[in-house]
Coordinates of C-alpha atoms and ligand atoms in Angstrom, one line a residue:
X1 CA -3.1 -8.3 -17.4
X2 CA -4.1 -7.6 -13.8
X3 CA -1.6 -7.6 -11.8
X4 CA -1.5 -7.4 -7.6
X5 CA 0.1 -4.0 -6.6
X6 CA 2.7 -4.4 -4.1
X7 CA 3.6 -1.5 -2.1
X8 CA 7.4 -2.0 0.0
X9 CA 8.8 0.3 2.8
X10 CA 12.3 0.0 2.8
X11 CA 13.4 1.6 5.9
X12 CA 17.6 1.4 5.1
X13 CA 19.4 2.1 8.1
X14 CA 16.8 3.5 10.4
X15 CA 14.7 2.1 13.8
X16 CA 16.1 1.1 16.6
X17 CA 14.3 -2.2 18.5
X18 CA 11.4 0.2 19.9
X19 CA 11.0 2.7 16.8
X20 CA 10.9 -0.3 14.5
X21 CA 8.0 -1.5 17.1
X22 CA 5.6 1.2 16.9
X23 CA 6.4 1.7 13.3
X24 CA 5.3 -1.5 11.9
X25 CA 2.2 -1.9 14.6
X26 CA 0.9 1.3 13.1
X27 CA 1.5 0.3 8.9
X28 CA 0.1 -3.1 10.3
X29 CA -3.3 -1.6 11.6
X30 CA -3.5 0.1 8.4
X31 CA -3.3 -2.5 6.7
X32 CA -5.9 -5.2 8.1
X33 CA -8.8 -6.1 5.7
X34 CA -6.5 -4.9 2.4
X35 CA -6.9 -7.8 0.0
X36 CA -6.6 -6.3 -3.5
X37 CA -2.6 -6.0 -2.6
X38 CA 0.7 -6.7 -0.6
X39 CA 1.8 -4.8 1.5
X40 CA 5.8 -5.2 2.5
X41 CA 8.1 -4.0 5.1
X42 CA 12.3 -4.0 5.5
X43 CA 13.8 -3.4 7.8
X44 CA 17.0 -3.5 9.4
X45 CA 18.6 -7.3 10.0
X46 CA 18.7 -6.3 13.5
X47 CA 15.0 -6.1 14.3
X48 CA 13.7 -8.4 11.6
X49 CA 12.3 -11.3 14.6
X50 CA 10.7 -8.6 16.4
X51 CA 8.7 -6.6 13.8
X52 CA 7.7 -10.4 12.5
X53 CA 6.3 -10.4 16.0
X54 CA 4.6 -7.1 15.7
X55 CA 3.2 -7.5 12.1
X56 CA 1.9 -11.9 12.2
X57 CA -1.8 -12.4 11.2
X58 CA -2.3 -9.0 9.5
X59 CA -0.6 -10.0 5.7
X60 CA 2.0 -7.7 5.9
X61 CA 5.3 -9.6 4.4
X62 CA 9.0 -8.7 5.5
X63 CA 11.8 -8.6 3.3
X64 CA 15.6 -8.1 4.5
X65 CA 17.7 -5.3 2.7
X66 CA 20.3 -8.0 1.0
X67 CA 21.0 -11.3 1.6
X68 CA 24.1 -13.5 1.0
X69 CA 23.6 -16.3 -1.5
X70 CA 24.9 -19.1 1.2
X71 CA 23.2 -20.7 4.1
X72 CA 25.9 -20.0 6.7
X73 CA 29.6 -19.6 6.5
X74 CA 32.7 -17.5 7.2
X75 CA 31.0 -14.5 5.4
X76 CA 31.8 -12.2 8.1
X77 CA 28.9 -8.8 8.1
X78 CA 26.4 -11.1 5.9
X79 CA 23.2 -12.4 6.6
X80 CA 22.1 -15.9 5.0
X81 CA 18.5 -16.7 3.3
X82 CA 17.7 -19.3 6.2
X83 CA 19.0 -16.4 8.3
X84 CA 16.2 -14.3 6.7
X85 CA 13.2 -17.0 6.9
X86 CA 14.2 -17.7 10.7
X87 CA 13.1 -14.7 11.3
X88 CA 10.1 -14.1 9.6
X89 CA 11.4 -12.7 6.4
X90 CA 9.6 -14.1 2.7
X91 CA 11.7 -11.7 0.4
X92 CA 15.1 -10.0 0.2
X93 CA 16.0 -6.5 -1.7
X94 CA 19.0 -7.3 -3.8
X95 CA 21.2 -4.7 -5.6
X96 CA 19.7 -1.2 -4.0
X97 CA 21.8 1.3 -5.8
X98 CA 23.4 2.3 -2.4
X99 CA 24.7 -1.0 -2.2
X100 CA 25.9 -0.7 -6.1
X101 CA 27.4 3.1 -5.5
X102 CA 28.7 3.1 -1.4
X103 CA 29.2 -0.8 -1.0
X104 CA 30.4 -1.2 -4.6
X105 CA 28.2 -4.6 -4.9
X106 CA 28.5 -5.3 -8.9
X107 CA 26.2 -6.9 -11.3
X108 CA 28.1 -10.5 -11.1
X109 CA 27.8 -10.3 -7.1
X110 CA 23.9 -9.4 -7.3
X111 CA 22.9 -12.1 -9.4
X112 CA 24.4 -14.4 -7.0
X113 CA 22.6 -12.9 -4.1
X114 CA 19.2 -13.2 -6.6
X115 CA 20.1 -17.0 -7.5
X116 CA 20.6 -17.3 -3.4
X117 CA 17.5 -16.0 -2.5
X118 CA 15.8 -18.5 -4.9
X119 CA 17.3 -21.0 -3.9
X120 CA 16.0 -20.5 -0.5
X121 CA 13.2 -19.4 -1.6
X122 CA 13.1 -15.9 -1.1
X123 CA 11.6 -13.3 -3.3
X124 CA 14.1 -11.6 -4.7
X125 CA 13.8 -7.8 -5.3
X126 CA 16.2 -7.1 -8.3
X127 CA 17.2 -3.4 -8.2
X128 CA 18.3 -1.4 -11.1
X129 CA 18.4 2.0 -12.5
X130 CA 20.8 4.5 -14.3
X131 CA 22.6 7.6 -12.2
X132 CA 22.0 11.4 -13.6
X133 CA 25.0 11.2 -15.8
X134 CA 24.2 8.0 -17.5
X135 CA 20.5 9.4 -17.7
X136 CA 22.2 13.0 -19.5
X137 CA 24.4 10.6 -21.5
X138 CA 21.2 9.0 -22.9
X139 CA 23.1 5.7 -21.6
X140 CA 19.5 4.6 -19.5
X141 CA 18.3 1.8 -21.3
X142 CA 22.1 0.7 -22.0
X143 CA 22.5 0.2 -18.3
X144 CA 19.2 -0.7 -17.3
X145 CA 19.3 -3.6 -20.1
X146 CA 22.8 -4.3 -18.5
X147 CA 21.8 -4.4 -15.1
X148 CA 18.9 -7.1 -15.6
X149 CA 19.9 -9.3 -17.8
X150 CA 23.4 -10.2 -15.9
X151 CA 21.1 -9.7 -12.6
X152 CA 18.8 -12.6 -14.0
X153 CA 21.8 -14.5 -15.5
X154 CA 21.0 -18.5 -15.1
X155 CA 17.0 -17.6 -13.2
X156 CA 14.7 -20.1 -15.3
X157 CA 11.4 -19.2 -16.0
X158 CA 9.6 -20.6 -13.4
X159 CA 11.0 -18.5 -11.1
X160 CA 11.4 -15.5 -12.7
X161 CA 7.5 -15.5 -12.0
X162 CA 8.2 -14.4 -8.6
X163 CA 10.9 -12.4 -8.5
X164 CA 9.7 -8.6 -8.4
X165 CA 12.0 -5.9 -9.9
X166 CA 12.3 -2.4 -8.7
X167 CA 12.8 0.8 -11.0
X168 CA 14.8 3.2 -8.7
X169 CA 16.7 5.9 -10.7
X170 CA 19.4 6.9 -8.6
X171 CA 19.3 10.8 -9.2
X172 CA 15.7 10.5 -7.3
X173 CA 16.5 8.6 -4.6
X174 CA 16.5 11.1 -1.4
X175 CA 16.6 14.1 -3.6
X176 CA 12.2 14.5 -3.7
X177 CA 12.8 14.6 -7.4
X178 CA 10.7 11.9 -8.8
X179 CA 10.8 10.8 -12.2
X180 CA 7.7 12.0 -13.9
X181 CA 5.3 9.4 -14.4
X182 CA 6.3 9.4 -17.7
X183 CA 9.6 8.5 -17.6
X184 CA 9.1 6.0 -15.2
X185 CA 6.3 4.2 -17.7
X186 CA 8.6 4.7 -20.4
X187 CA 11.6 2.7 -18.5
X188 CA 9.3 0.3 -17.1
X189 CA 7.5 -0.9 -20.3
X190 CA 11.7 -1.3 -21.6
X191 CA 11.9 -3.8 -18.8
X192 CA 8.7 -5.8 -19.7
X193 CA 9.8 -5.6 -23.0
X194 CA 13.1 -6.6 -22.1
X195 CA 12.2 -9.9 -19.8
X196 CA 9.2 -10.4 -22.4
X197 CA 12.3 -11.5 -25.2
X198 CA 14.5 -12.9 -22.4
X199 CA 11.5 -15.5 -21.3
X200 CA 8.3 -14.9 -22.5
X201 CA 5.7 -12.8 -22.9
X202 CA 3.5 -14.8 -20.3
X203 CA 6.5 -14.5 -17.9
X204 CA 7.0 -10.4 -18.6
X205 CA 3.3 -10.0 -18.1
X206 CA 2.9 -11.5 -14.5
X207 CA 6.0 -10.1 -13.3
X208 CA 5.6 -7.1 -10.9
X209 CA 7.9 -4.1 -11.9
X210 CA 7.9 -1.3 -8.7
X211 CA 8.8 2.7 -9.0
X212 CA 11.4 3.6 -6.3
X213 CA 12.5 7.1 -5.8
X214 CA 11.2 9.9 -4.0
X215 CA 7.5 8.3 -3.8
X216 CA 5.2 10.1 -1.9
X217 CA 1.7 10.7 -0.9
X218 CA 1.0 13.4 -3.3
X219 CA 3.2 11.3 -6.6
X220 CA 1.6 7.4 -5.4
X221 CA -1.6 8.1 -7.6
X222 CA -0.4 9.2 -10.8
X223 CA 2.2 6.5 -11.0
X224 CA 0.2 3.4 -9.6
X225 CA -1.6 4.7 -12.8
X226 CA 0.7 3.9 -15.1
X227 CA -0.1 0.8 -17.1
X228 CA 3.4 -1.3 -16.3
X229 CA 3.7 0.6 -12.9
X230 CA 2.8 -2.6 -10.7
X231 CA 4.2 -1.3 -7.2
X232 CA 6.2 1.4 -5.2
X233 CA 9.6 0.8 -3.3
X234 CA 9.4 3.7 -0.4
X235 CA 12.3 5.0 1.4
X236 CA 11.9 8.5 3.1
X237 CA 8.4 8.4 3.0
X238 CA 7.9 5.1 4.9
X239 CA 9.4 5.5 7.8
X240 CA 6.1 7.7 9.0
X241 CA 3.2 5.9 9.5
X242 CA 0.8 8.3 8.1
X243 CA 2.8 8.8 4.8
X244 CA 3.1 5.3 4.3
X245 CA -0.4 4.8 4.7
X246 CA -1.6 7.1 2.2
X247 CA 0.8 5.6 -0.1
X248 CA -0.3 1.8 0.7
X249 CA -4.3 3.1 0.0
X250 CA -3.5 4.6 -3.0
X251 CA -6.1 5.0 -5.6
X252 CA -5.3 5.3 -9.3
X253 CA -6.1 8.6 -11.2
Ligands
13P301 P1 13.3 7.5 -1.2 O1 11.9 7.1 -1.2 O2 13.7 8.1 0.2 O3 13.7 8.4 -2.3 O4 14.2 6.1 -1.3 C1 13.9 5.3 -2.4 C2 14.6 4.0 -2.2 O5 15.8 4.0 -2.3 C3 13.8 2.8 -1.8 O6 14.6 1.7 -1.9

């Protein structure tokens, strides 16, 4: 099954109003004309409206970095899906493992943010992945089979379709130690497996599953090779135009 690489910059809590400017008009000049895939930014809440500005008419989608799962409320420091589609967002990362390890955001809390985004219609980008000691403690698939299955509690099928989930071991994240490509496959084909006998296989084979951690120019190839490898989730390495461009042209080998 072909499926459409998507390539996301997650810039966390970097760019103020005028980095964030520059940043995205450079990605987005990169990316004009690319129509074999999707190219996604997210950034910080705070300049959201004006990188929508920067980026219109050249493809490139926005995503926030979480999302709250009501449409406005007393929910003091969050930001709502209409929020997030007011200004130019179509997608929203949800359970980033610094949210799940600094913010303490647990797996009953995340599947309400993914149900919210739904429900709004956002595209929610359902993070999961094991830390070094559950990895040494040969807990991985444990966690990871944890992590999705209450972080997909009560999604039907139909829109299961279009939510996209993200690989990102925590003990690469920031470090520059990637997980080799084959670990990564390994984990990855566990999670098609996974949603395969939670849905169906139809559903598990159109669903795009993304590598996070410590991606970079000289990694993109060899894992955009991998057979359930659908996608990249960048931190570091996309906040700088040029890295993230090589990234976004990658070619498989
Ligand atoms: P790095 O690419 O900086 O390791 O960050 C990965 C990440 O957390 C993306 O969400």
């Amino acid at each position: 099954m072909k499926r459409r690489p998507l390539l996301v910059g997650n810039w966390k809590m970097h760019t103020t109003v005028l980095d964030a400017c520059h940043l995205a008009a450079d990605i987005a000049k990169t990316c004009l004309g690319l129509e074999d895939r999707d190219v996604l930014l997210a950034p910080p809440f705070t300049v959201l409206s004006q990188v929508a500005h920067m980026v219109a008419e050249t493809g490139v989608l926005l995503a926030a970095q979480n999302v709250c799962w009501e449409a406005q409320g007393a929910f003091t420091g969050e930001i709502s899906p209409l929020m997030v589609l007011d200004a130019g967002g179509a997608a929203a990362i949800v359970g980033h493992s610094e949210r799940r390890q600094i913010f303490h955001e647990d797996n009953v809390l995340i599947n309400k943010r993914v149900r919210g985004a739904l429900a709004f219609g956002l595209v929610p980008i359902l993070c999961v992945g094991e830390t070094l000691d559950e990895r040494e403690g040969g807990q991985t698939f444990k966690i990871i089979e944890e992590q999705i299955r209450s972080g997909l509690a009560g999604v039907v099928a139909a829109d299961m379709v279009e939510t996209v989930l993200a690989y990102e071991p925590v003990w690469a994240i920031g470090t520059g130690k990637t997980a080799t490509k084959e670990q990564a496959q390994e984990v990855h084909a566990f999670i098609r497996n996974l949603v395969a006998g939670m849905y169906e296989k139809d559903v598990a084979d159109q669903i795009r599953i993304l590598y996070g951690g410590s991606v970079k120019p000289d990694n993109i190839d060899a894992l955009m090779a991998q057979d359930d490898i659908d996608g990249a989730l960048v931190g570091g390495a996309a906040l700088n135009a040029e890295s993230f461009e090589r990234i976004i042209h990658f070619h498989k080998i």
